[in-house]
Amino acid sequence: MNSWLADAGASTEMGHDMGHDMGGMMGPEDMTALQSATGAAFDKYFLTSMIAHHEGALHMVLMIKDSNDPKLLTLRDNIIKTQSAELETMKKLLG
């Protein structure tokens, strides 16, 4: 992705941090809670956090719909395919 940005003459800096306000991103409190959890509580916390993270990725990738770049469209399609499959697996594990 960095090479795509470089080819386009765009900055690799995001202009913001990857804060908790972005869909599915864990904040410091969440990371501390996950690190403190054990056993089934850890498994549940990890899976619910990863489900939210994957759902956020699927939401974000929808922004690529207007791109004319075939590389980005392929990336979008691959993200949708893999993240959706992983979501199904995690939801089954959580259930």
PDB file of C-alpha atoms in Angstrom:
ATOM      1  CA  MET A   1       0.000   0.000   0.000  1.00  0.00           C
ATOM      2  CA  ASN A   2       2.878   2.353   0.731  1.00  0.00           C
ATOM      3  CA  SER A   3       4.141   1.856  -2.814  1.00  0.00           C
ATOM      4  CA  TRP A   4       0.668   2.708  -4.162  1.00  0.00           C
ATOM      5  CA  LEU A   5       0.737   5.939  -2.189  1.00  0.00           C
ATOM      6  CA  ALA A   6       4.257   6.714  -3.390  1.00  0.00           C
ATOM      7  CA  ASP A   7       3.249   6.042  -7.010  1.00  0.00           C
ATOM      8  CA  ALA A   8       0.331   8.441  -6.566  1.00  0.00           C
ATOM      9  CA  GLY A   9       2.572  11.084  -4.973  1.00  0.00           C
ATOM     10  CA  ALA A  10       0.544  10.876  -1.768  1.00  0.00           C
ATOM     11  CA  SER A  11       1.821  11.004   1.793  1.00  0.00           C
ATOM     12  CA  THR A  12       2.095   7.800   3.805  1.00  0.00           C
ATOM     13  CA  GLU A  13       1.145   9.784   6.912  1.00  0.00           C
ATOM     14  CA  MET A  14      -2.488   9.292   7.874  1.00  0.00           C
ATOM     15  CA  GLY A  15      -2.932  12.742   9.341  1.00  0.00           C
ATOM     16  CA  HIS A  16      -4.528  11.231  12.453  1.00  0.00           C
ATOM     17  CA  ASP A  17      -3.876   8.487  14.939  1.00  0.00           C
ATOM     18  CA  MET A  18      -5.545   5.118  14.803  1.00  0.00           C
ATOM     19  CA  GLY A  19      -7.653   6.041  17.804  1.00  0.00           C
ATOM     20  CA  HIS A  20     -10.506   4.236  19.472  1.00  0.00           C
ATOM     21  CA  ASP A  21     -13.041   6.327  17.557  1.00  0.00           C
ATOM     22  CA  MET A  22     -12.394   4.344  14.379  1.00  0.00           C
ATOM     23  CA  GLY A  23     -14.711   1.364  14.012  1.00  0.00           C
ATOM     24  CA  GLY A  24     -13.406  -1.711  15.760  1.00  0.00           C
ATOM     25  CA  MET A  25     -10.223  -0.213  17.155  1.00  0.00           C
ATOM     26  CA  MET A  26      -9.343  -1.151  20.724  1.00  0.00           C
ATOM     27  CA  GLY A  27      -8.300   1.610  23.068  1.00  0.00           C
ATOM     28  CA  PRO A  28      -5.703   1.342  25.838  1.00  0.00           C
ATOM     29  CA  GLU A  29      -8.365   0.377  28.391  1.00  0.00           C
ATOM     30  CA  ASP A  30      -9.533  -2.450  26.138  1.00  0.00           C
ATOM     31  CA  MET A  31      -5.990  -3.725  25.683  1.00  0.00           C
ATOM     32  CA  THR A  32      -5.432  -3.688  29.447  1.00  0.00           C
ATOM     33  CA  ALA A  33      -8.670  -5.596  30.020  1.00  0.00           C
ATOM     34  CA  LEU A  34      -7.704  -8.160  27.388  1.00  0.00           C
ATOM     35  CA  GLN A  35      -4.230  -8.598  28.888  1.00  0.00           C
ATOM     36  CA  SER A  36      -5.789  -9.129  32.326  1.00  0.00           C
ATOM     37  CA  ALA A  37      -8.352 -11.680  31.163  1.00  0.00           C
ATOM     38  CA  THR A  38      -7.760 -15.426  31.244  1.00  0.00           C
ATOM     39  CA  GLY A  39      -9.526 -18.562  30.108  1.00  0.00           C
ATOM     40  CA  ALA A  40     -13.050 -18.248  28.723  1.00  0.00           C
ATOM     41  CA  ALA A  41     -13.202 -14.539  29.637  1.00  0.00           C
ATOM     42  CA  PHE A  42     -10.106 -13.911  27.499  1.00  0.00           C
ATOM     43  CA  ASP A  43     -11.537 -15.918  24.603  1.00  0.00           C
ATOM     44  CA  LYS A  44     -14.824 -13.998  24.701  1.00  0.00           C
ATOM     45  CA  TYR A  45     -13.137 -10.597  24.982  1.00  0.00           C
ATOM     46  CA  PHE A  46     -10.698 -11.413  22.179  1.00  0.00           C
ATOM     47  CA  LEU A  47     -13.403 -12.692  19.837  1.00  0.00           C
ATOM     48  CA  THR A  48     -15.820  -9.817  20.471  1.00  0.00           C
ATOM     49  CA  SER A  49     -12.998  -7.328  19.912  1.00  0.00           C
ATOM     50  CA  MET A  50     -11.868  -9.014  16.708  1.00  0.00           C
ATOM     51  CA  ILE A  51     -15.448  -9.224  15.427  1.00  0.00           C
ATOM     52  CA  ALA A  52     -15.823  -5.472  15.950  1.00  0.00           C
ATOM     53  CA  HIS A  53     -12.442  -4.905  14.277  1.00  0.00           C
ATOM     54  CA  HIS A  54     -13.391  -6.962  11.220  1.00  0.00           C
ATOM     55  CA  GLU A  55     -16.797  -5.280  10.969  1.00  0.00           C
ATOM     56  CA  GLY A  56     -15.001  -1.916  11.062  1.00  0.00           C
ATOM     57  CA  ALA A  57     -12.710  -3.057   8.257  1.00  0.00           C
ATOM     58  CA  LEU A  58     -15.684  -4.109   6.138  1.00  0.00           C
ATOM     59  CA  HIS A  59     -17.329  -0.747   6.725  1.00  0.00           C
ATOM     60  CA  MET A  60     -14.132   1.126   5.864  1.00  0.00           C
ATOM     61  CA  VAL A  61     -13.450  -0.840   2.681  1.00  0.00           C
ATOM     62  CA  LEU A  62     -16.800   0.224   1.262  1.00  0.00           C
ATOM     63  CA  MET A  63     -15.200   3.624   0.680  1.00  0.00           C
ATOM     64  CA  ILE A  64     -13.140   2.045  -2.111  1.00  0.00           C
ATOM     65  CA  LYS A  65     -16.281   1.544  -4.235  1.00  0.00           C
ATOM     66  CA  ASP A  66     -15.656   4.699  -6.263  1.00  0.00           C
ATOM     67  CA  SER A  67     -12.036   3.934  -7.116  1.00  0.00           C
ATOM     68  CA  ASN A  68     -10.883   3.480 -10.696  1.00  0.00           C
ATOM     69  CA  ASP A  69      -7.691   1.742  -9.574  1.00  0.00           C
ATOM     70  CA  PRO A  70      -7.919  -2.011 -10.286  1.00  0.00           C
ATOM     71  CA  LYS A  71      -5.386  -2.730  -7.521  1.00  0.00           C
ATOM     72  CA  LEU A  72      -7.611  -1.041  -4.959  1.00  0.00           C
ATOM     73  CA  LEU A  73     -10.688  -2.814  -6.251  1.00  0.00           C
ATOM     74  CA  THR A  74      -8.876  -6.155  -5.963  1.00  0.00           C
ATOM     75  CA  LEU A  75      -7.769  -5.224  -2.447  1.00  0.00           C
ATOM     76  CA  ARG A  76     -11.374  -4.341  -1.565  1.00  0.00           C
ATOM     77  CA  ASP A  77     -12.676  -7.632  -2.920  1.00  0.00           C
ATOM     78  CA  ASN A  78     -10.011  -9.631  -1.072  1.00  0.00           C
ATOM     79  CA  ILE A  79     -10.693  -7.831   2.200  1.00  0.00           C
ATOM     80  CA  ILE A  80     -14.433  -8.415   1.868  1.00  0.00           C
ATOM     81  CA  LYS A  81     -13.903 -12.104   1.091  1.00  0.00           C
ATOM     82  CA  THR A  82     -11.380 -12.880   3.823  1.00  0.00           C
ATOM     83  CA  GLN A  83     -12.778 -10.673   6.581  1.00  0.00           C
ATOM     84  CA  SER A  84     -16.319 -11.983   5.980  1.00  0.00           C
ATOM     85  CA  ALA A  85     -15.123 -15.594   6.212  1.00  0.00           C
ATOM     86  CA  GLU A  86     -13.180 -14.848   9.388  1.00  0.00           C
ATOM     87  CA  LEU A  87     -16.225 -13.102  10.859  1.00  0.00           C
ATOM     88  CA  GLU A  88     -18.336 -16.203  10.313  1.00  0.00           C
ATOM     89  CA  THR A  89     -15.717 -18.381  11.998  1.00  0.00           C
ATOM     90  CA  MET A  90     -15.331 -16.057  14.992  1.00  0.00           C
ATOM     91  CA  LYS A  91     -19.092 -15.763  15.478  1.00  0.00           C
ATOM     92  CA  LYS A  92     -19.364 -19.568  15.487  1.00  0.00           C
ATOM     93  CA  LEU A  93     -16.551 -19.798  18.024  1.00  0.00           C
ATOM     94  CA  LEU A  94     -18.197 -17.163  20.186  1.00  0.00           C
ATOM     95  CA  GLY A  95     -21.544 -18.978  20.038  1.00  0.00           C
TER      96      GLY A  95
END
